[in-house]
GROMACS .gro file of C-alpha atoms in nm:
model
  439
    1UNK     CA    1  -0.540  -4.879  -3.034
    2UNK     CA    2  -0.719  -4.903  -2.701
    3UNK     CA    3  -0.651  -4.625  -2.445
    4UNK     CA    4  -0.338  -4.701  -2.243
    5UNK     CA    5  -0.512  -4.618  -1.914
    6UNK     CA    6  -0.721  -4.934  -1.955
    7UNK     CA    7  -0.416  -5.153  -1.894
    8UNK     CA    8  -0.372  -5.268  -1.537
    9UNK     CA    9   0.003  -5.211  -1.548
   10UNK     CA   10  -0.060  -4.846  -1.627
   11UNK     CA   11  -0.325  -4.811  -1.355
   12UNK     CA   12  -0.094  -4.965  -1.097
   13UNK     CA   13   0.190  -4.737  -1.203
   14UNK     CA   14  -0.022  -4.423  -1.175
   15UNK     CA   15  -0.167  -4.532  -0.840
   16UNK     CA   16   0.180  -4.591  -0.693
   17UNK     CA   17   0.302  -4.251  -0.817
   18UNK     CA   18   0.001  -4.060  -0.682
   19UNK     CA   19   0.019  -4.242  -0.348
   20UNK     CA   20   0.344  -4.055  -0.275
   21UNK     CA   21   0.196  -3.710  -0.355
   22UNK     CA   22  -0.002  -3.564  -0.065
   23UNK     CA   23  -0.142  -3.274  -0.269
   24UNK     CA   24  -0.450  -3.464  -0.387
   25UNK     CA   25  -0.569  -3.176  -0.602
   26UNK     CA   26  -0.266  -3.237  -0.825
   27UNK     CA   27  -0.340  -3.608  -0.883
   28UNK     CA   28  -0.557  -3.561  -1.197
   29UNK     CA   29  -0.296  -3.334  -1.357
   30UNK     CA   30  -0.013  -3.573  -1.266
   31UNK     CA   31  -0.203  -3.871  -1.406
   32UNK     CA   32  -0.279  -3.683  -1.728
   33UNK     CA   33   0.083  -3.580  -1.775
   34UNK     CA   34   0.222  -3.928  -1.707
   35UNK     CA   35  -0.036  -4.086  -1.937
   36UNK     CA   36   0.079  -3.853  -2.213
   37UNK     CA   37   0.440  -3.970  -2.170
   38UNK     CA   38   0.335  -4.337  -2.165
   39UNK     CA   39   0.127  -4.293  -2.481
   40UNK     CA   40   0.415  -4.126  -2.666
   41UNK     CA   41   0.657  -4.404  -2.573
   42UNK     CA   42   0.402  -4.671  -2.659
   43UNK     CA   43   0.349  -4.528  -3.007
   44UNK     CA   44   0.725  -4.515  -3.070
   45UNK     CA   45   0.764  -4.878  -2.960
   46UNK     CA   46   0.476  -4.990  -3.181
   47UNK     CA   47   0.635  -4.814  -3.479
   48UNK     CA   48   0.942  -5.029  -3.413
   49UNK     CA   49   0.730  -5.342  -3.465
   50UNK     CA   50   0.613  -5.427  -3.113
   51UNK     CA   51   0.254  -5.528  -3.051
   52UNK     CA   52   0.036  -5.304  -2.834
   53UNK     CA   53   0.036  -5.478  -2.495
   54UNK     CA   54   0.412  -5.548  -2.482
   55UNK     CA   55   0.471  -5.191  -2.601
   56UNK     CA   56   0.261  -5.053  -2.314
   57UNK     CA   57   0.444  -5.271  -2.061
   58UNK     CA   58   0.782  -5.162  -2.196
   59UNK     CA   59   0.675  -4.795  -2.198
   60UNK     CA   60   0.577  -4.816  -1.832
   61UNK     CA   61   0.908  -4.985  -1.752
   62UNK     CA   62   1.100  -4.707  -1.925
   63UNK     CA   63   0.923  -4.445  -1.713
   64UNK     CA   64   1.127  -4.554  -1.412
   65UNK     CA   65   1.045  -4.649  -1.056
   66UNK     CA   66   0.698  -4.512  -0.961
   67UNK     CA   67   0.803  -4.465  -0.597
   68UNK     CA   68   1.096  -4.243  -0.693
   69UNK     CA   69   0.883  -4.045  -0.939
   70UNK     CA   70   0.613  -3.999  -0.676
   71UNK     CA   71   0.863  -3.877  -0.415
   72UNK     CA   72   1.012  -3.622  -0.653
   73UNK     CA   73   0.665  -3.498  -0.748
   74UNK     CA   74   0.571  -3.475  -0.380
   75UNK     CA   75   0.872  -3.250  -0.319
   76UNK     CA   76   0.766  -3.036  -0.614
   77UNK     CA   77   0.407  -3.001  -0.490
   78UNK     CA   78   0.449  -2.982  -0.113
   79UNK     CA   79   0.347  -2.675   0.094
   80UNK     CA   80   0.602  -2.395   0.100
   81UNK     CA   81   0.661  -2.108   0.342
   82UNK     CA   82   0.762  -1.769   0.204
   83UNK     CA   83   1.045  -1.697   0.445
   84UNK     CA   84   1.137  -1.374   0.268
   85UNK     CA   85   0.795  -1.219   0.326
   86UNK     CA   86   0.787  -1.349   0.682
   87UNK     CA   87   1.130  -1.204   0.766
   88UNK     CA   88   1.032  -0.865   0.624
   89UNK     CA   89   0.714  -0.866   0.831
   90UNK     CA   90   0.910  -0.961   1.144
   91UNK     CA   91   1.149  -0.669   1.087
   92UNK     CA   92   0.856  -0.428   1.048
   93UNK     CA   93   0.694  -0.550   1.369
   94UNK     CA   94   1.021  -0.531   1.565
   95UNK     CA   95   1.084  -0.177   1.443
   96UNK     CA   96   0.728  -0.078   1.534
   97UNK     CA   97   0.759  -0.227   1.882
   98UNK     CA   98   1.096  -0.059   1.942
   99UNK     CA   99   0.941   0.269   1.831
  100UNK     CA  100   0.657   0.234   2.082
  101UNK     CA  101   0.902   0.155   2.363
  102UNK     CA  102   1.109   0.459   2.264
  103UNK     CA  103   0.800   0.682   2.278
  104UNK     CA  104   0.716   0.542   2.622
  105UNK     CA  105   1.061   0.627   2.759
  106UNK     CA  106   1.066   0.965   2.584
  107UNK     CA  107   0.736   1.108   2.699
  108UNK     CA  108   0.595   1.076   3.049
  109UNK     CA  109   0.243   1.136   2.915
  110UNK     CA  110   0.240   0.778   2.786
  111UNK     CA  111   0.198   0.495   3.035
  112UNK     CA  112   0.334   0.142   3.020
  113UNK     CA  113  -0.006   0.032   2.885
  114UNK     CA  114   0.107   0.174   2.549
  115UNK     CA  115   0.367  -0.100   2.513
  116UNK     CA  116   0.142  -0.360   2.672
  117UNK     CA  117  -0.143  -0.291   2.429
  118UNK     CA  118   0.094  -0.287   2.132
  119UNK     CA  119   0.231  -0.625   2.246
  120UNK     CA  120  -0.123  -0.755   2.299
  121UNK     CA  121  -0.230  -0.668   1.944
  122UNK     CA  122   0.098  -0.810   1.820
  123UNK     CA  123   0.024  -1.144   1.987
  124UNK     CA  124  -0.335  -1.158   1.857
  125UNK     CA  125  -0.209  -1.063   1.512
  126UNK     CA  126   0.040  -1.351   1.515
  127UNK     CA  127  -0.242  -1.593   1.593
  128UNK     CA  128  -0.447  -1.458   1.303
  129UNK     CA  129  -0.144  -1.476   1.074
  130UNK     CA  130  -0.088  -1.843   1.162
  131UNK     CA  131  -0.458  -1.922   1.124
  132UNK     CA  132  -0.481  -1.766   0.777
  133UNK     CA  133  -0.156  -1.932   0.674
  134UNK     CA  134  -0.302  -2.278   0.730
  135UNK     CA  135  -0.644  -2.181   0.592
  136UNK     CA  136  -0.703  -2.264   0.227
  137UNK     CA  137  -0.758  -1.916   0.087
  138UNK     CA  138  -0.982  -2.053  -0.190
  139UNK     CA  139  -1.252  -2.128   0.068
  140UNK     CA  140  -1.292  -1.755   0.128
  141UNK     CA  141  -1.409  -1.690  -0.229
  142UNK     CA  142  -1.763  -1.815  -0.172
  143UNK     CA  143  -1.805  -1.567   0.115
  144UNK     CA  144  -1.705  -1.265  -0.096
  145UNK     CA  145  -2.060  -1.142  -0.163
  146UNK     CA  146  -2.188  -1.163   0.199
  147UNK     CA  147  -1.864  -1.009   0.335
  148UNK     CA  148  -1.894  -0.714   0.096
  149UNK     CA  149  -2.260  -0.662   0.190
  150UNK     CA  150  -2.192  -0.693   0.565
  151UNK     CA  151  -1.903  -0.443   0.560
  152UNK     CA  152  -2.107  -0.193   0.356
  153UNK     CA  153  -2.394  -0.220   0.605
  154UNK     CA  154  -2.156  -0.161   0.898
  155UNK     CA  155  -2.014   0.145   0.722
  156UNK     CA  156  -2.363   0.283   0.661
  157UNK     CA  157  -2.466   0.225   1.024
  158UNK     CA  158  -2.148   0.385   1.162
  159UNK     CA  159  -2.177   0.688   0.934
  160UNK     CA  160  -2.547   0.741   1.008
  161UNK     CA  161  -2.479   0.711   1.381
  162UNK     CA  162  -2.190   0.954   1.351
  163UNK     CA  163  -2.404   1.207   1.163
  164UNK     CA  164  -2.681   1.183   1.423
  165UNK     CA  165  -2.450   1.234   1.720
  166UNK     CA  166  -2.189   1.450   1.547
  167UNK     CA  167  -1.913   1.197   1.609
  168UNK     CA  168  -1.629   1.150   1.361
  169UNK     CA  169  -1.480   0.902   1.312
  170UNK     CA  170  -1.724   0.644   1.442
  171UNK     CA  171  -1.581   0.351   1.637
  172UNK     CA  172  -1.767   0.024   1.665
  173UNK     CA  173  -1.706  -0.132   2.003
  174UNK     CA  174  -1.552  -0.482   2.009
  175UNK     CA  175  -1.518  -0.563   2.378
  176UNK     CA  176  -1.308  -0.282   2.526
  177UNK     CA  177  -1.165  -0.187   2.187
  178UNK     CA  178  -1.304   0.060   1.936
  179UNK     CA  179  -1.282  -0.022   1.565
  180UNK     CA  180  -1.284   0.263   1.314
  181UNK     CA  181  -1.507   0.115   1.043
  182UNK     CA  182  -1.375   0.348   0.773
  183UNK     CA  183  -1.014   0.235   0.809
  184UNK     CA  184  -1.104  -0.123   0.902
  185UNK     CA  185  -1.333  -0.172   0.602
  186UNK     CA  186  -1.075  -0.119   0.328
  187UNK     CA  187  -0.905  -0.461   0.318
  188UNK     CA  188  -1.227  -0.670   0.358
  189UNK     CA  189  -1.402  -0.471   0.085
  190UNK     CA  190  -1.118  -0.504  -0.165
  191UNK     CA  191  -1.063  -0.874  -0.090
  192UNK     CA  192  -1.436  -0.928  -0.138
  193UNK     CA  193  -1.401  -0.762  -0.478
  194UNK     CA  194  -1.131  -1.016  -0.568
  195UNK     CA  195  -1.377  -1.302  -0.517
  196UNK     CA  196  -1.656  -1.145  -0.721
  197UNK     CA  197  -1.750  -1.252  -1.073
  198UNK     CA  198  -1.493  -1.120  -1.325
  199UNK     CA  199  -1.597  -0.815  -1.526
  200UNK     CA  200  -1.546  -1.008  -1.849
  201UNK     CA  201  -1.840  -1.231  -1.753
  202UNK     CA  202  -2.083  -0.952  -1.663
  203UNK     CA  203  -2.399  -0.907  -1.864
  204UNK     CA  204  -2.546  -0.566  -1.945
  205UNK     CA  205  -2.753  -0.531  -1.628
  206UNK     CA  206  -2.486  -0.700  -1.418
  207UNK     CA  207  -2.244  -0.432  -1.533
  208UNK     CA  208  -2.479  -0.153  -1.425
  209UNK     CA  209  -2.544  -0.320  -1.089
  210UNK     CA  210  -2.176  -0.383  -1.018
  211UNK     CA  211  -2.076  -0.028  -1.114
  212UNK     CA  212  -2.332   0.115  -0.871
  213UNK     CA  213  -2.296  -0.141  -0.593
  214UNK     CA  214  -1.925  -0.225  -0.596
  215UNK     CA  215  -1.787   0.087  -0.760
  216UNK     CA  216  -1.997   0.389  -0.665
  217UNK     CA  217  -2.150   0.297  -0.326
  218UNK     CA  218  -1.820   0.245  -0.135
  219UNK     CA  219  -1.677   0.561  -0.292
  220UNK     CA  220  -1.981   0.757  -0.171
  221UNK     CA  221  -1.946   0.611   0.179
  222UNK     CA  222  -1.576   0.696   0.200
  223UNK     CA  223  -1.656   1.043   0.067
  224UNK     CA  224  -1.923   1.098   0.333
  225UNK     CA  225  -1.661   1.007   0.593
  226UNK     CA  226  -1.439   1.281   0.440
  227UNK     CA  227  -1.155   1.031   0.403
  228UNK     CA  228  -0.984   1.145   0.084
  229UNK     CA  229  -0.697   0.898   0.099
  230UNK     CA  230  -0.919   0.594   0.162
  231UNK     CA  231  -1.139   0.707  -0.126
  232UNK     CA  232  -0.829   0.710  -0.347
  233UNK     CA  233  -0.712   0.369  -0.235
  234UNK     CA  234  -1.049   0.204  -0.288
  235UNK     CA  235  -1.098   0.359  -0.633
  236UNK     CA  236  -0.750   0.256  -0.746
  237UNK     CA  237  -0.805  -0.098  -0.613
  238UNK     CA  238  -1.139  -0.115  -0.796
  239UNK     CA  239  -0.979   0.011  -1.118
  240UNK     CA  240  -0.685  -0.233  -1.093
  241UNK     CA  241  -0.919  -0.529  -1.049
  242UNK     CA  242  -1.151  -0.408  -1.326
  243UNK     CA  243  -0.854  -0.366  -1.561
  244UNK     CA  244  -0.735  -0.720  -1.492
  245UNK     CA  245  -1.079  -0.879  -1.532
  246UNK     CA  246  -1.244  -0.672  -1.809
  247UNK     CA  247  -1.274  -0.815  -2.157
  248UNK     CA  248  -1.187  -0.495  -2.345
  249UNK     CA  249  -1.061  -0.141  -2.304
  250UNK     CA  250  -1.409  -0.015  -2.391
  251UNK     CA  251  -1.567  -0.212  -2.106
  252UNK     CA  252  -1.298  -0.095  -1.863
  253UNK     CA  253  -1.353   0.270  -1.957
  254UNK     CA  254  -1.729   0.233  -1.915
  255UNK     CA  255  -1.696   0.068  -1.573
  256UNK     CA  256  -1.434   0.316  -1.450
  257UNK     CA  257  -1.613   0.632  -1.564
  258UNK     CA  258  -1.885   0.662  -1.298
  259UNK     CA  259  -1.668   0.596  -0.988
  260UNK     CA  260  -1.416   0.851  -1.116
  261UNK     CA  261  -1.695   1.106  -1.168
  262UNK     CA  262  -1.809   1.051  -0.807
  263UNK     CA  263  -1.450   1.106  -0.686
  264UNK     CA  264  -1.426   1.427  -0.892
  265UNK     CA  265  -1.753   1.556  -0.742
  266UNK     CA  266  -1.632   1.470  -0.391
  267UNK     CA  267  -1.302   1.654  -0.444
  268UNK     CA  268  -1.486   1.957  -0.581
  269UNK     CA  269  -1.661   1.990  -0.245
  270UNK     CA  270  -1.329   1.980  -0.058
  271UNK     CA  271  -1.136   2.248  -0.247
  272UNK     CA  272  -1.068   2.462   0.064
  273UNK     CA  273  -0.928   2.163   0.249
  274UNK     CA  274  -0.717   2.053  -0.050
  275UNK     CA  275  -0.580   2.405  -0.098
  276UNK     CA  276  -0.483   2.423   0.271
  277UNK     CA  277  -0.297   2.092   0.245
  278UNK     CA  278  -0.129   2.210  -0.075
  279UNK     CA  279  -0.010   2.537   0.086
  280UNK     CA  280   0.116   2.341   0.384
  281UNK     CA  281   0.302   2.106   0.152
  282UNK     CA  282   0.455   2.386  -0.055
  283UNK     CA  283   0.554   2.605   0.242
  284UNK     CA  284   0.620   2.382   0.545
  285UNK     CA  285   0.837   2.643   0.716
  286UNK     CA  286   0.552   2.892   0.762
  287UNK     CA  287   0.442   2.935   1.122
  288UNK     CA  288   0.083   2.832   1.052
  289UNK     CA  289   0.207   2.516   0.882
  290UNK     CA  290   0.340   2.363   1.203
  291UNK     CA  291   0.259   2.002   1.110
  292UNK     CA  292   0.495   1.962   0.813
  293UNK     CA  293   0.741   2.213   0.950
  294UNK     CA  294   0.799   2.024   1.276
  295UNK     CA  295   0.851   1.701   1.085
  296UNK     CA  296   1.106   1.869   0.859
  297UNK     CA  297   1.291   2.018   1.156
  298UNK     CA  298   1.305   1.680   1.332
  299UNK     CA  299   1.435   1.497   1.027
  300UNK     CA  300   1.693   1.767   0.958
  301UNK     CA  301   1.818   1.739   1.318
  302UNK     CA  302   1.843   1.359   1.299
  303UNK     CA  303   2.174   1.331   1.113
  304UNK     CA  304   2.297   1.003   0.974
  305UNK     CA  305   2.269   0.812   1.302
  306UNK     CA  306   1.992   0.997   1.489
  307UNK     CA  307   1.958   1.138   1.838
  308UNK     CA  308   1.933   0.800   2.008
  309UNK     CA  309   1.674   0.568   2.159
  310UNK     CA  310   1.410   0.721   2.385
  311UNK     CA  311   1.462   1.080   2.277
  312UNK     CA  312   1.183   1.324   2.354
  313UNK     CA  313   0.964   1.397   2.053
  314UNK     CA  314   1.060   1.741   1.916
  315UNK     CA  315   0.700   1.862   1.876
  316UNK     CA  316   0.623   1.593   1.619
  317UNK     CA  317   0.244   1.547   1.624
  318UNK     CA  318   0.082   1.203   1.622
  319UNK     CA  319   0.405   1.008   1.672
  320UNK     CA  320   0.204   0.691   1.740
  321UNK     CA  321   0.017   0.710   1.412
  322UNK     CA  322   0.075   0.922   1.100
  323UNK     CA  323   0.421   1.049   1.198
  324UNK     CA  324   0.585   0.737   1.332
  325UNK     CA  325   0.840   0.748   1.047
  326UNK     CA  326   0.967   1.102   1.121
  327UNK     CA  327   1.003   1.008   1.487
  328UNK     CA  328   1.194   0.688   1.406
  329UNK     CA  329   1.425   0.879   1.173
  330UNK     CA  330   1.478   1.146   1.441
  331UNK     CA  331   1.580   0.876   1.692
  332UNK     CA  332   1.780   0.645   1.466
  333UNK     CA  333   1.896   0.860   1.176
  334UNK     CA  334   1.882   0.904   0.802
  335UNK     CA  335   2.061   0.576   0.742
  336UNK     CA  336   1.788   0.396   0.935
  337UNK     CA  337   1.524   0.576   0.726
  338UNK     CA  338   1.691   0.459   0.404
  339UNK     CA  339   1.699   0.101   0.533
  340UNK     CA  340   1.327   0.117   0.623
  341UNK     CA  341   1.245   0.254   0.278
  342UNK     CA  342   1.437  -0.028   0.111
  343UNK     CA  343   1.262  -0.288   0.330
  344UNK     CA  344   0.922  -0.146   0.234
  345UNK     CA  345   1.008  -0.168  -0.136
  346UNK     CA  346   1.130  -0.526  -0.091
  347UNK     CA  347   0.805  -0.610   0.089
  348UNK     CA  348   0.595  -0.478  -0.201
  349UNK     CA  349   0.814  -0.649  -0.460
  350UNK     CA  350   0.776  -0.975  -0.268
  351UNK     CA  351   0.397  -0.949  -0.280
  352UNK     CA  352   0.420  -0.881  -0.653
  353UNK     CA  353   0.638  -1.190  -0.701
  354UNK     CA  354   0.374  -1.402  -0.526
  355UNK     CA  355   0.118  -1.285  -0.782
  356UNK     CA  356   0.346  -1.371  -1.074
  357UNK     CA  357   0.437  -1.726  -0.971
  358UNK     CA  358   0.081  -1.837  -0.889
  359UNK     CA  359  -0.153  -2.015  -1.131
  360UNK     CA  360  -0.482  -1.925  -0.965
  361UNK     CA  361  -0.643  -1.602  -1.090
  362UNK     CA  362  -0.816  -1.546  -0.753
  363UNK     CA  363  -0.476  -1.553  -0.581
  364UNK     CA  364  -0.339  -1.307  -0.836
  365UNK     CA  365  -0.626  -1.065  -0.773
  366UNK     CA  366  -0.577  -1.083  -0.395
  367UNK     CA  367  -0.205  -1.012  -0.426
  368UNK     CA  368  -0.261  -0.724  -0.670
  369UNK     CA  369  -0.513  -0.557  -0.439
  370UNK     CA  370  -0.292  -0.599  -0.133
  371UNK     CA  371  -0.006  -0.434  -0.322
  372UNK     CA  372  -0.234  -0.133  -0.372
  373UNK     CA  373  -0.338  -0.126  -0.004
  374UNK     CA  374   0.006  -0.180   0.151
  375UNK     CA  375   0.177   0.033  -0.113
  376UNK     CA  376  -0.030   0.339  -0.027
  377UNK     CA  377  -0.032   0.280   0.348
  378UNK     CA  378   0.344   0.224   0.374
  379UNK     CA  379   0.491   0.456   0.113
  380UNK     CA  380   0.264   0.759   0.156
  381UNK     CA  381   0.331   0.808   0.531
  382UNK     CA  382   0.704   0.761   0.472
  383UNK     CA  383   0.718   1.011   0.185
  384UNK     CA  384   0.477   1.242   0.369
  385UNK     CA  385   0.711   1.246   0.668
  386UNK     CA  386   0.998   1.341   0.439
  387UNK     CA  387   0.794   1.626   0.291
  388UNK     CA  388   0.771   1.465  -0.053
  389UNK     CA  389   0.391   1.408  -0.047
  390UNK     CA  390   0.110   1.619   0.105
  391UNK     CA  391  -0.027   1.543   0.449
  392UNK     CA  392  -0.309   1.292   0.489
  393UNK     CA  393  -0.447   1.098   0.783
  394UNK     CA  394  -0.296   0.755   0.724
  395UNK     CA  395  -0.103   0.552   0.979
  396UNK     CA  396   0.139   0.295   0.835
  397UNK     CA  397   0.066  -0.073   0.906
  398UNK     CA  398   0.299  -0.273   1.135
  399UNK     CA  399   0.500   0.033   1.243
  400UNK     CA  400   0.233   0.245   1.411
  401UNK     CA  401   0.010   0.188   1.712
  402UNK     CA  402  -0.268   0.045   1.496
  403UNK     CA  403  -0.476  -0.158   1.740
  404UNK     CA  404  -0.737  -0.370   1.562
  405UNK     CA  405  -0.606  -0.266   1.222
  406UNK     CA  406  -0.274  -0.435   1.303
  407UNK     CA  407  -0.459  -0.763   1.354
  408UNK     CA  408  -0.631  -0.720   1.018
  409UNK     CA  409  -0.301  -0.633   0.846
  410UNK     CA  410  -0.129  -0.941   0.985
  411UNK     CA  411  -0.425  -1.156   0.881
  412UNK     CA  412  -0.381  -1.015   0.528
  413UNK     CA  413  -0.013  -1.116   0.532
  414UNK     CA  414  -0.120  -1.460   0.656
  415UNK     CA  415  -0.348  -1.478   0.352
  416UNK     CA  416  -0.050  -1.399   0.127
  417UNK     CA  417   0.149  -1.674   0.299
  418UNK     CA  418  -0.144  -1.912   0.241
  419UNK     CA  419  -0.138  -1.822  -0.128
  420UNK     CA  420   0.235  -1.885  -0.150
  421UNK     CA  421   0.201  -2.208   0.049
  422UNK     CA  422  -0.024  -2.355  -0.220
  423UNK     CA  423   0.147  -2.215  -0.529
  424UNK     CA  424   0.255  -2.565  -0.639
  425UNK     CA  425  -0.050  -2.744  -0.503
  426UNK     CA  426  -0.316  -2.603  -0.737
  427UNK     CA  427  -0.375  -2.761  -1.080
  428UNK     CA  428  -0.294  -2.558  -1.390
  429UNK     CA  429  -0.573  -2.424  -1.603
  430UNK     CA  430  -0.648  -2.616  -1.921
  431UNK     CA  431  -0.360  -2.590  -2.163
  432UNK     CA  432  -0.124  -2.436  -1.906
  433UNK     CA  433   0.020  -2.745  -1.745
  434UNK     CA  434   0.391  -2.722  -1.693
  435UNK     CA  435   0.607  -2.994  -1.848
  436UNK     CA  436   0.689  -3.280  -1.615
  437UNK     CA  437   1.029  -3.442  -1.608
  438UNK     CA  438   1.043  -3.819  -1.591
  439UNK     CA  439   1.325  -4.068  -1.600
   0.00000   0.00000   0.00000
C-alpha cells in the first residue's frame, strides 16, 4: 500500500484544512492527525473489498467538508486572552492606586506627585504588559544566558559601588528614576534560569559550573546585600526549577546542597538581627517593638468596615511600601482585608492553572517561578502586617508605591498572558498529541 499522503485528493484536502488555521505552527500536527484518520478509514474500506485508490477517495469524502474542519480547528487553536488573570491584576492596581490617593489625602507630608508618579508607572506598566502579551515568549529563551550574565554583572557593580561609598541599597539611575538592583534583579534572574539547559541534560562539569554560577553566585550576592528575604526567594526558585528539571533525586540533592550551605553560612552571620526580628514578632506590644505593635494597633482599631478613606496613618511606618496592607485594612476594614487575601490566592491559583494547561516545558517553568516570586511578595507582606509572619523588608507588587519594580511586575504578568495566549498554538511533544475530532 502506497502512503495515502501521495494521493492528490489527500493533499488537496489537507491544504484546504490548513488554509483555515492561522496558527501555522500547528499545521504539521494537524496534517499528521488527519492523515492518521484517513489511513484508518482507508484500511477499513480496503478490508471491505475496495481497491486502494477508491478507498482513499471515499475515506477523504467521509472526513467531511475541509472548510468546516479547518474553521473548527482554527477556533480551537486561535489566540486566547486570560480574562481572569487580567481582571485580578486590574483589581490589584485599582486598590493600590486608591491606597496611594488615600495616603495623599491623609498626610500633608505627601505631595500630589505621589499620585502622579504612581499613575505614571501604572501607565508605563500597562504598555509593557501589552507589549509582552503580543510578544512570543519563546523568543526570550535564547537570551536567557546573556540576561543572567548581564544582571549578575549589574548586581556586582552596584554592590561594589555601595561598599566603596557606604551606600545601601544601591540605586542605578535610569533617567530621573533610581532602580534598586537587588530587588529589580530577582525576576530577570529567575526567568533566565527557566530558559537555561535542564539539569537532566547537564554533564559532570556542567553540573559543577551551574551550581557555582547559577546557584551559589546569586545567593552570595543577595547575602552581601543583607537581603534575607530575597536570598530565600531566589534559593527556593532555584530549588523548584532544579526539582522539575533534574533526572533523579540524587542529582537534585547534589545540586541543592551547596546553595543551601551558603544560605546557612549567611544566616549564621546574622543571628543578632534574626533574634531581634524574632523577639519583635513574639512580643509586638513591647515599647521597643514599635513596628509590629503599631501595625497590630491599627488593624485592631479597623473593625469590620474600617475608619474610612483618607484617614491619617496611625503611626504605621512605611505605608507606601512594606505596610501598605495594614494601612488599607485600617482604612477599609477587616472585611476588605479578607477580600484582598482571597484575591491574592485566586491570582496565585490562576498562575498555577496556566502552568498545568500548557504543553511547553519552558512556559511551565516560567509560571512555576513566577508563582514563587509573587507568592512570597504578596502573601508575606499581608501575613506580616497581620502579625502572622516576622518582619522583613518586602513591598508587595501592584499594591505598593513600587516605581520601576511595578513596571517589571506588570511585564511579568504580560509574559504570563503571552503564555496563555499561545496555549493552543504550540504543537504537542512527540506522543502527546491530543485526539482530534472529525466528522
